[in-house]
Coordinates of C-alpha atoms in Angstrom, one line a residue:
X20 CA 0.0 0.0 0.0
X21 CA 1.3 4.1 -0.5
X22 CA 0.3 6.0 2.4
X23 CA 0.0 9.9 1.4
X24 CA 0.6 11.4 5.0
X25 CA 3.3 13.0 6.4
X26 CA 6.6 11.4 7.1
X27 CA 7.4 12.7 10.7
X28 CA 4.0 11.9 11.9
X29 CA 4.0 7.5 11.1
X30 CA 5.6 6.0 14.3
X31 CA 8.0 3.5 13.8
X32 CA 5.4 1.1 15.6
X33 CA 3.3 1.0 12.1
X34 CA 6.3 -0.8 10.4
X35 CA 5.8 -4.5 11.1
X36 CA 9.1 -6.6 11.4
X37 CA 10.9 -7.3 7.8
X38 CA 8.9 -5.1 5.5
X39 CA 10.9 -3.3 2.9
X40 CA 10.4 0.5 3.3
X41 CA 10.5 3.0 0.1
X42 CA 10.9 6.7 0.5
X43 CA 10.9 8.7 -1.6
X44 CA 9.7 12.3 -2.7
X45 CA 6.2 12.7 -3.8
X46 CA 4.6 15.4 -5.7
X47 CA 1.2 16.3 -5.0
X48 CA 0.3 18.8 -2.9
X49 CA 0.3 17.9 1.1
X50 CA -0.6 19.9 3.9
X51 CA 2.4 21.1 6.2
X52 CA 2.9 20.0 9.9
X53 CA 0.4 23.2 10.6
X54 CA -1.9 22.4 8.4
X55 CA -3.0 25.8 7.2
X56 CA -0.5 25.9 4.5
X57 CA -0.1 23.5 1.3
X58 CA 3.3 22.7 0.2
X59 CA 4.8 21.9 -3.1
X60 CA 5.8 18.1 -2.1
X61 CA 5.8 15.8 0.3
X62 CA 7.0 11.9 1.8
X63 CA 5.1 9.5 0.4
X64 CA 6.1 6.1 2.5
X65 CA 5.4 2.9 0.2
X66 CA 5.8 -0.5 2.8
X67 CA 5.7 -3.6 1.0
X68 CA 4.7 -6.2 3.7
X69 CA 7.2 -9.9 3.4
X70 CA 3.8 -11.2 5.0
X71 CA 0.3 -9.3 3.0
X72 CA -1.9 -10.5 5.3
X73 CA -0.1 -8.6 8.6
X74 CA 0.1 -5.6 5.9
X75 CA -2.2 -2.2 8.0
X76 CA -4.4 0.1 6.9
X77 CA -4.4 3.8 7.3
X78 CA -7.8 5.3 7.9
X79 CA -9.3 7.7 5.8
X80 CA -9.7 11.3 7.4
X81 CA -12.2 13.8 6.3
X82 CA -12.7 16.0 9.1
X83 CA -10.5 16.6 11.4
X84 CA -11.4 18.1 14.9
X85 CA -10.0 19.7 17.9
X86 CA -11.4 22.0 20.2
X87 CA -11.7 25.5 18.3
X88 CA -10.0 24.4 15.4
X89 CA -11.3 22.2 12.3
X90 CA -10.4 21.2 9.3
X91 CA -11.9 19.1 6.4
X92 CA -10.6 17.0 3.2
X93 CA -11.6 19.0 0.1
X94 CA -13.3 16.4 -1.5
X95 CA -13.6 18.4 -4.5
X96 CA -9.8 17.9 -5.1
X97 CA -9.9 14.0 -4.9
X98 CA -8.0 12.0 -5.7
X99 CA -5.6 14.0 -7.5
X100 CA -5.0 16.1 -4.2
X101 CA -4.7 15.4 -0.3
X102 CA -5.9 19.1 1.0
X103 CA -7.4 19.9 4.3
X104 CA -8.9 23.3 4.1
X105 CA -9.5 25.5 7.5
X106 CA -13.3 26.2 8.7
X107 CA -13.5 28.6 10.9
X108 CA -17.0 30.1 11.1
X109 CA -20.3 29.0 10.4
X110 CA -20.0 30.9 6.7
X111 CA -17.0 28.7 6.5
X112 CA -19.2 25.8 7.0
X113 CA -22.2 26.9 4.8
X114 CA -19.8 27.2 2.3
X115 CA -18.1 23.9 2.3
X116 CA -21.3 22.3 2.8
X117 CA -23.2 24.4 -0.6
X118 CA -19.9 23.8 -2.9
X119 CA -19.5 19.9 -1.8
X120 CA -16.4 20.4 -0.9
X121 CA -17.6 18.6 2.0
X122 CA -21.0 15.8 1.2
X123 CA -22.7 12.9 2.5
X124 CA -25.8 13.5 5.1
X125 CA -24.3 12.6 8.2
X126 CA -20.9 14.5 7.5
X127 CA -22.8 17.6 6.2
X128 CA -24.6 17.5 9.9
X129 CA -21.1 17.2 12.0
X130 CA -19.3 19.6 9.7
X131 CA -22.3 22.4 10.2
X132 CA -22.3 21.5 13.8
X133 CA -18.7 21.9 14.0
X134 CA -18.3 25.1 12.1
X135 CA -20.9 26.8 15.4
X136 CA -18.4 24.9 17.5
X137 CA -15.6 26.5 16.5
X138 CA -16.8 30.1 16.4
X139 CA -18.8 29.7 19.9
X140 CA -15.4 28.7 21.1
X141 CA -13.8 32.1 19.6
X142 CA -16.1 33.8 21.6
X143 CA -19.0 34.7 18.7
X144 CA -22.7 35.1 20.1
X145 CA -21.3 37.5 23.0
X146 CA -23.7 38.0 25.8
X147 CA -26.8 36.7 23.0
X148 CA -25.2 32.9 22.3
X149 CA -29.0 31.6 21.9
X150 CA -29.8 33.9 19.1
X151 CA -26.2 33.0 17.9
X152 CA -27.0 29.8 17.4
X153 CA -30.7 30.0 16.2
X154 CA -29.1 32.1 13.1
X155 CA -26.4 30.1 12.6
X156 CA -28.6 27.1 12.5
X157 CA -30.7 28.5 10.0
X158 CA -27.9 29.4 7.7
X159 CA -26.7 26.0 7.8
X160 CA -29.4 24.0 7.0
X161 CA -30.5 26.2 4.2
X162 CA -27.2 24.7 2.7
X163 CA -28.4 21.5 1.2
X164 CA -31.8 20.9 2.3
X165 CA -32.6 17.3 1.0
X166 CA -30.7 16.0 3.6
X167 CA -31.7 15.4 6.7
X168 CA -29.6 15.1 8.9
X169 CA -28.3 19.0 9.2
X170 CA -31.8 20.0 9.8
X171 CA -32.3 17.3 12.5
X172 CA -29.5 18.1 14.6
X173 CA -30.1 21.8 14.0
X174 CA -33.7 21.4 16.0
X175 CA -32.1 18.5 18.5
X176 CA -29.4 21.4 19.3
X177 CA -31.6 24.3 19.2
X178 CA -33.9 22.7 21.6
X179 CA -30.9 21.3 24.4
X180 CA -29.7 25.1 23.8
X181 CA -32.8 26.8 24.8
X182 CA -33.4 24.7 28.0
X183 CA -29.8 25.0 28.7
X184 CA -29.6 28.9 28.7
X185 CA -32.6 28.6 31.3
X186 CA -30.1 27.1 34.0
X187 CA -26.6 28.4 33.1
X188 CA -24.8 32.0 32.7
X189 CA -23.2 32.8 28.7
X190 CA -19.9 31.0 29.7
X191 CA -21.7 28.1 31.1
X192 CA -24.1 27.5 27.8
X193 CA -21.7 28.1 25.3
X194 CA -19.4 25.1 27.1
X195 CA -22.4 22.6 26.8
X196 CA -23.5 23.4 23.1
X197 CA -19.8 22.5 22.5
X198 CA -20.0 19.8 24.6
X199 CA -23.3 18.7 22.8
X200 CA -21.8 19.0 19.7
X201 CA -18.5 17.3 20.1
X202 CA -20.5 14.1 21.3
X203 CA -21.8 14.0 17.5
X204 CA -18.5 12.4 16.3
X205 CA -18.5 9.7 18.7
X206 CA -21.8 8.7 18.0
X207 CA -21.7 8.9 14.3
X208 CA -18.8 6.6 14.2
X209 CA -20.3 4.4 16.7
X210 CA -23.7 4.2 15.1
X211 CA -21.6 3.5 12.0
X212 CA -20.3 0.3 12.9
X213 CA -23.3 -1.1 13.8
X214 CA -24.5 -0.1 10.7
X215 CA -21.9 -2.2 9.4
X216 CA -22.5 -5.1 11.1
X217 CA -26.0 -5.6 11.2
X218 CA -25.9 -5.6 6.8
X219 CA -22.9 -7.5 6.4
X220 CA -24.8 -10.3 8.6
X221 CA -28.3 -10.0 7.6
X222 CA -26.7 -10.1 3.7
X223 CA -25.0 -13.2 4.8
X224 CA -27.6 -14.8 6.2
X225 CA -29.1 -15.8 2.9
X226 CA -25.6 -17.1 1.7
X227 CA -24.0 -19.1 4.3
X228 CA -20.7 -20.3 3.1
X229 CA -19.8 -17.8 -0.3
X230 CA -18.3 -14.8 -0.5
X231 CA -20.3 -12.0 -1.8
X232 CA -20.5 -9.0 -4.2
X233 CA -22.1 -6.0 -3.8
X234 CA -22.6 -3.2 -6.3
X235 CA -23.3 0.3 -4.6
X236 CA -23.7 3.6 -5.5
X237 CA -22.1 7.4 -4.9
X238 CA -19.7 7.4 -1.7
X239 CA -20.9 6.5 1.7
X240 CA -17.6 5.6 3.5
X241 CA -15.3 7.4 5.8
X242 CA -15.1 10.5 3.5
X243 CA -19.3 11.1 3.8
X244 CA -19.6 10.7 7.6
X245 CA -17.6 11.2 11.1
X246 CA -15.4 7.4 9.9
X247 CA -16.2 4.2 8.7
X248 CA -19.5 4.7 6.5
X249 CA -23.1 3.9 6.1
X250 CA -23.5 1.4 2.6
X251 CA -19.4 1.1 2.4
X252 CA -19.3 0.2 6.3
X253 CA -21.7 -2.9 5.0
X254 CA -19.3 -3.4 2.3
X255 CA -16.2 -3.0 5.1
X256 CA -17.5 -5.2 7.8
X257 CA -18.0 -7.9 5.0
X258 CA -14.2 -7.6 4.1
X259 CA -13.3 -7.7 7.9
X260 CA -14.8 -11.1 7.7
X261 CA -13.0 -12.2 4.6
X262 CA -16.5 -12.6 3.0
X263 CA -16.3 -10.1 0.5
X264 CA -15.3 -11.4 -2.9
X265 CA -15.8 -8.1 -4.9
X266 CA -17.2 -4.7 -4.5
X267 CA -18.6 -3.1 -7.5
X268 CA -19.2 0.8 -7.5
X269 CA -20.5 3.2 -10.3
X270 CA -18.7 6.3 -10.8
X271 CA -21.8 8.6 -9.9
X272 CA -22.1 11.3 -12.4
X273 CA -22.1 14.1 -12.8
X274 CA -20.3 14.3 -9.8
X275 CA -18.9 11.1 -10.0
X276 CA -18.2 10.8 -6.1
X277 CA -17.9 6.7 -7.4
X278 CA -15.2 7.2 -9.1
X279 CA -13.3 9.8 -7.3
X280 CA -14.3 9.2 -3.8
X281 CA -15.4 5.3 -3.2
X282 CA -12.6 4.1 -5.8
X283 CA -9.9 6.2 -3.6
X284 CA -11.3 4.9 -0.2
X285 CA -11.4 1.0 -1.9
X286 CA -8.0 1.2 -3.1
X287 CA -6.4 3.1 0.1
X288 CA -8.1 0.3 2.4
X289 CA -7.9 -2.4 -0.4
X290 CA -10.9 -4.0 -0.8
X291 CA -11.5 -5.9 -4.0
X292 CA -12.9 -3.0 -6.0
X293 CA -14.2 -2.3 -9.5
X294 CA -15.4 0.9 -11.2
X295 CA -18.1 0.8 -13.6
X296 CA -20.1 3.6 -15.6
X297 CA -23.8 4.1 -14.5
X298 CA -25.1 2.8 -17.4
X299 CA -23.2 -0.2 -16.8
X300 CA -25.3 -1.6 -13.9
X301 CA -27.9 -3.2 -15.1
X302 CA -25.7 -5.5 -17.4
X303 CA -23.1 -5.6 -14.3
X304 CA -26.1 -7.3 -12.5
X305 CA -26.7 -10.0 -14.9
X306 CA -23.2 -10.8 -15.6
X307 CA -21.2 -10.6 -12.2
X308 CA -23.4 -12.7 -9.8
X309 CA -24.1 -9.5 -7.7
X310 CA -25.6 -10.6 -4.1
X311 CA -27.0 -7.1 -3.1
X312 CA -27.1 -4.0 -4.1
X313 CA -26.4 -1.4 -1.1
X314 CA -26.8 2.1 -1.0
X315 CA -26.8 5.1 1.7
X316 CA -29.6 7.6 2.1
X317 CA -29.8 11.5 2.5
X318 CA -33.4 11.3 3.9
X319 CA -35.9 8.0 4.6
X320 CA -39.5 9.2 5.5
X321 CA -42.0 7.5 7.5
X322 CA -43.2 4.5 4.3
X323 CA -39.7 3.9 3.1
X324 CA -39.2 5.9 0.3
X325 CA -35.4 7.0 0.2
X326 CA -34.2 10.7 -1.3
X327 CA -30.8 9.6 -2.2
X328 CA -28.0 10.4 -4.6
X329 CA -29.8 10.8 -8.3
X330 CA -29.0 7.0 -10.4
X331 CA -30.6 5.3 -7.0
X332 CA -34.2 5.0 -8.3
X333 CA -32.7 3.0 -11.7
X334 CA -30.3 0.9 -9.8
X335 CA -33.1 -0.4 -7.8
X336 CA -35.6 -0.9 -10.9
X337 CA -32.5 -2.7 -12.1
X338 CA -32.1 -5.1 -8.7
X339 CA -35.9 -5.8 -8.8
X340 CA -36.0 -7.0 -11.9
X341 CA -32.9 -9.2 -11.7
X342 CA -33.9 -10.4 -8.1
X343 CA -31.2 -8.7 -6.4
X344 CA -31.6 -7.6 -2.9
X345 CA -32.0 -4.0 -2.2
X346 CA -30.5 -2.5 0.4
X347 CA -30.5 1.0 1.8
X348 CA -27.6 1.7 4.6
X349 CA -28.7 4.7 6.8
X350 CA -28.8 5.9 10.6
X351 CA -31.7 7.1 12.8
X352 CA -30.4 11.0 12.2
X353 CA -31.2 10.1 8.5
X354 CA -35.1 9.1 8.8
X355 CA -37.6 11.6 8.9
X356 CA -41.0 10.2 10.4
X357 CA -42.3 13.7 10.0
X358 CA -43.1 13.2 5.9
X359 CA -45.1 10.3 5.0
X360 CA -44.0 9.8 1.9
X361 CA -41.2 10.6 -0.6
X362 CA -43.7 13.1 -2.7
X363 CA -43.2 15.6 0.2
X364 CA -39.0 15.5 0.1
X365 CA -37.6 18.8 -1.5
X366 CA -35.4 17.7 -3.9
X367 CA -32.4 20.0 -4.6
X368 CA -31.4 21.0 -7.9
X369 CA -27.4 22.1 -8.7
X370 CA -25.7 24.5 -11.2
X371 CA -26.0 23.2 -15.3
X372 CA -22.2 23.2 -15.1
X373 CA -21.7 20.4 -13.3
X374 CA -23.2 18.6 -15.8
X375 CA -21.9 20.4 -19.0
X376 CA -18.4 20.0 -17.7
X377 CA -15.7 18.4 -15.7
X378 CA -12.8 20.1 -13.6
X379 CA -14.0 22.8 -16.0
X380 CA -13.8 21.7 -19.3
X381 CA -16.8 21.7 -21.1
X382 CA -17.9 18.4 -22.4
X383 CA -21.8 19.7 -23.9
X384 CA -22.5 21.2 -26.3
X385 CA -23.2 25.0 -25.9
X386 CA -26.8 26.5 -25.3
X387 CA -28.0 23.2 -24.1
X388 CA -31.1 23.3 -21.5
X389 CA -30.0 21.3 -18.0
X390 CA -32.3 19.4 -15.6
X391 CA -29.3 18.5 -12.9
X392 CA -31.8 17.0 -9.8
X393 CA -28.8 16.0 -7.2
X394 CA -31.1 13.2 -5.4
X395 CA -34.3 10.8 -6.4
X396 CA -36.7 8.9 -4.6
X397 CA -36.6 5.7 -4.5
X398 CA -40.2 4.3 -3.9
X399 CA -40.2 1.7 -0.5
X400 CA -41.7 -1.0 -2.3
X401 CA -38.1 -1.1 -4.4
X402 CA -36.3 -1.7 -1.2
X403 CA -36.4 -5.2 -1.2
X404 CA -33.5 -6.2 1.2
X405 CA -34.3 -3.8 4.2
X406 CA -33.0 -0.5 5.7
X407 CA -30.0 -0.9 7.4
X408 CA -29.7 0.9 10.5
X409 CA -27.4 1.3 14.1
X410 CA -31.0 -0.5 15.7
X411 CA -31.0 -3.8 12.9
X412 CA -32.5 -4.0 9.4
X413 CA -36.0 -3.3 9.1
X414 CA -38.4 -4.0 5.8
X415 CA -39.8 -0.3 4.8
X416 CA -42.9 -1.0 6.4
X417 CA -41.6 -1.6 10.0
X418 CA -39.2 1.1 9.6
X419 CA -41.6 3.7 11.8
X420 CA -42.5 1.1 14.3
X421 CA -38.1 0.4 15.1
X422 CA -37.5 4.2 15.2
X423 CA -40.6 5.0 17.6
X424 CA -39.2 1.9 19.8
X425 CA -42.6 -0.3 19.1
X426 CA -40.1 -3.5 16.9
X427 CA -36.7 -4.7 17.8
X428 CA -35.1 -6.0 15.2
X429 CA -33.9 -9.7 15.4

């Protein structure tokens, strides 16, 4: 494996016995040891393992956190470039959020979150911290408002803030929103693995001894949540248990967080990984023995229906009529019990240029009309395998009764 990360900072503990060790002077753009600055090169520290099953794996780091300071992976730069940009106010956030420098539901959440984290700690909202955070809520989830999971957390925390700053002085409140806010992390990851877990079993179940291969869609690994992921934690817990005999991922246009995003985490953490077009994926089901298809959610309401990255709704046409298992990976923080159905989800719509060019080159031809939806819907009765949750995997129709504590999975 080639670790991209800075030379001084690997201790020597992360060099098993009898490896051979290659250094030598890489030339993409790394952040220096303060991380505010980009240099023009860096160490990149290639270990080639005597023994490749004792060989380790780096973890992927999209947000990066310490108290009044954080910084994110511009995801926009992938993979060509390894950049950590600064956020240091809410407008920082918004903005990293609205240009997808930073995207997936549960990472647009923590990063929002954060952003209010690090400017409370600067000392913004003065002696008014509640109408501080009220606006700065606001702002935030006015970002990207399919998902859910921003405007969630932005009425959790809005509501722990209130009752808070009926109890405690300025100094006092501002200390537990941080507090509140920090704990987000923790449970993201946590929820996460259980996530994980509970689809790589419940996909095994119906194949006892074989490995499996799973064809997903957009990213929904470490770089679109706090660490580990929602769909490409399925997809990692299966390769934890040497079950996993391929993943297959579509490269996501116009966006093409496949290609650039779940390609780069399933080479850095080398899982058996192909790339494929979207149009590919019908044929890919009928040709490469797929077991599931999974996929991760910006917003599940109350019947099933699932807003997620636009190319879902096809994929699970596709997996229907191929009888593949349908999957959707999400946490609690992603469901919205409020909206019945997926008629009622605001569907956000981005710039023409994202689909008329790439990394700015134009690719249409000019003067033609745009329709660039970002998310569809895909209806409940398409998600065949279940919806994969931190509380088990529920069929679409006992998804309200799990979340409202009425069914326990099994």
């Amino acid at each position: 494996m080639c670790v991209r990360q800075r030379f001084s900072e690997l201790p020597l503990s992360f060099f098993p016995p009898r490896q051979l060790i290659f250094i030598f002077q890489h030339f993409y753009p790394l952040p220096t040891h303060d991380d505010s600055k980009r240099q023009p090169g860096g160490v990149c520290v290639c270990v080639v393992p005597s023994d490749p099953s004792r060989s380790r794996v780096m973890t992927l780091e999209a947000i990066r956190y310490r108290a009044g300071s954080l910084q994110i992976l511009n995801q926009l730069l992938l993979p060509q470039e390894t950049v950590y940009d600064e956020v240091r106010t809410v407008q920082d956030g918004y903005e990293a959020i609205k240009s997808m420098k930073v995207r997936g539901a549960p990472a647009i959440a923590i990063v929002g979150c954060l952003s209010l984290a690090v400017e409370l700690r600067a000392g913004a909202g003065g002696n008014d911290p509640v109408t501080f955070i009220r606006e700065s809520l606001c702002h935030l989830t006015s970002a990207r408002p399919t998902a859910v999971n921003m405007g969630r957390a932005a009425r959790e925390l809005m509501e722990f803030a209130e009752n808070e700053s009926m109890e405690k002085n300025t100094e006092q409140l501002t200390e537990s929103v941080i507090g509140w806010i920090e704990e987000m992390l923790e449970r993201d990851v946590n929820d996460n693995k259980k996530i994980g877990n509970y689809g790589a079993q419940h996909i095994l179940s119906g194949v006892p001894r074989d490995s499996v291969t799973i064809l997903t869609h957009c990213n929904t690994g470490s770089l679109a949540t706090a660490g580990y992921g929602t769909a490409l934690g399925v997809v990692r817990s299966l390769h934890a248990l040497g079950r996993l005999k391929r993943m297959y991922c579509t490269e996501t246009r116009p966006y093409n967080q496949g290609a650039r995003l779940t390609a780069y985490e399933a080479v850095a953490e080398g899982f058996p990984a192909t790339l494929i077009t979207d149009s590919m994926a019908a044929l890919t089901m009928r040709e490469k023995s797929i077991t599931a298809v999974v996929v991760g959610a910006d917003r599940v309401v109350a019947n099933g229906d699932t807003a997620n990255k636009i190319g879902t709704y096809q994929l699970a046409i596709a997996a229907k009529h191929h009888g593949i298992p349908f999957y959707v990976a999400a946490p609690s923080t992603s469901c919205d019990l409020s909206l019945e159905s997926g008629r009622h989800i605001v569907i956000e719509e981005r710039p023409a240029e994202e689909l008329t060019s790439i990394n700015g080159v134009p690719i249409a031809a000019p003067g033609i009309d745009v329709w660039n939806p970002a998310f569809d819907v895909t209806p409940h009765q398409l998600i065949t395998g279940g919806i994969i949750t931190e509380l088990g995997v529920f069929l679409p129709s006992e998804l309200q009764a799990a979340l409202t504590g009425r069914l326990t999975a099994l």
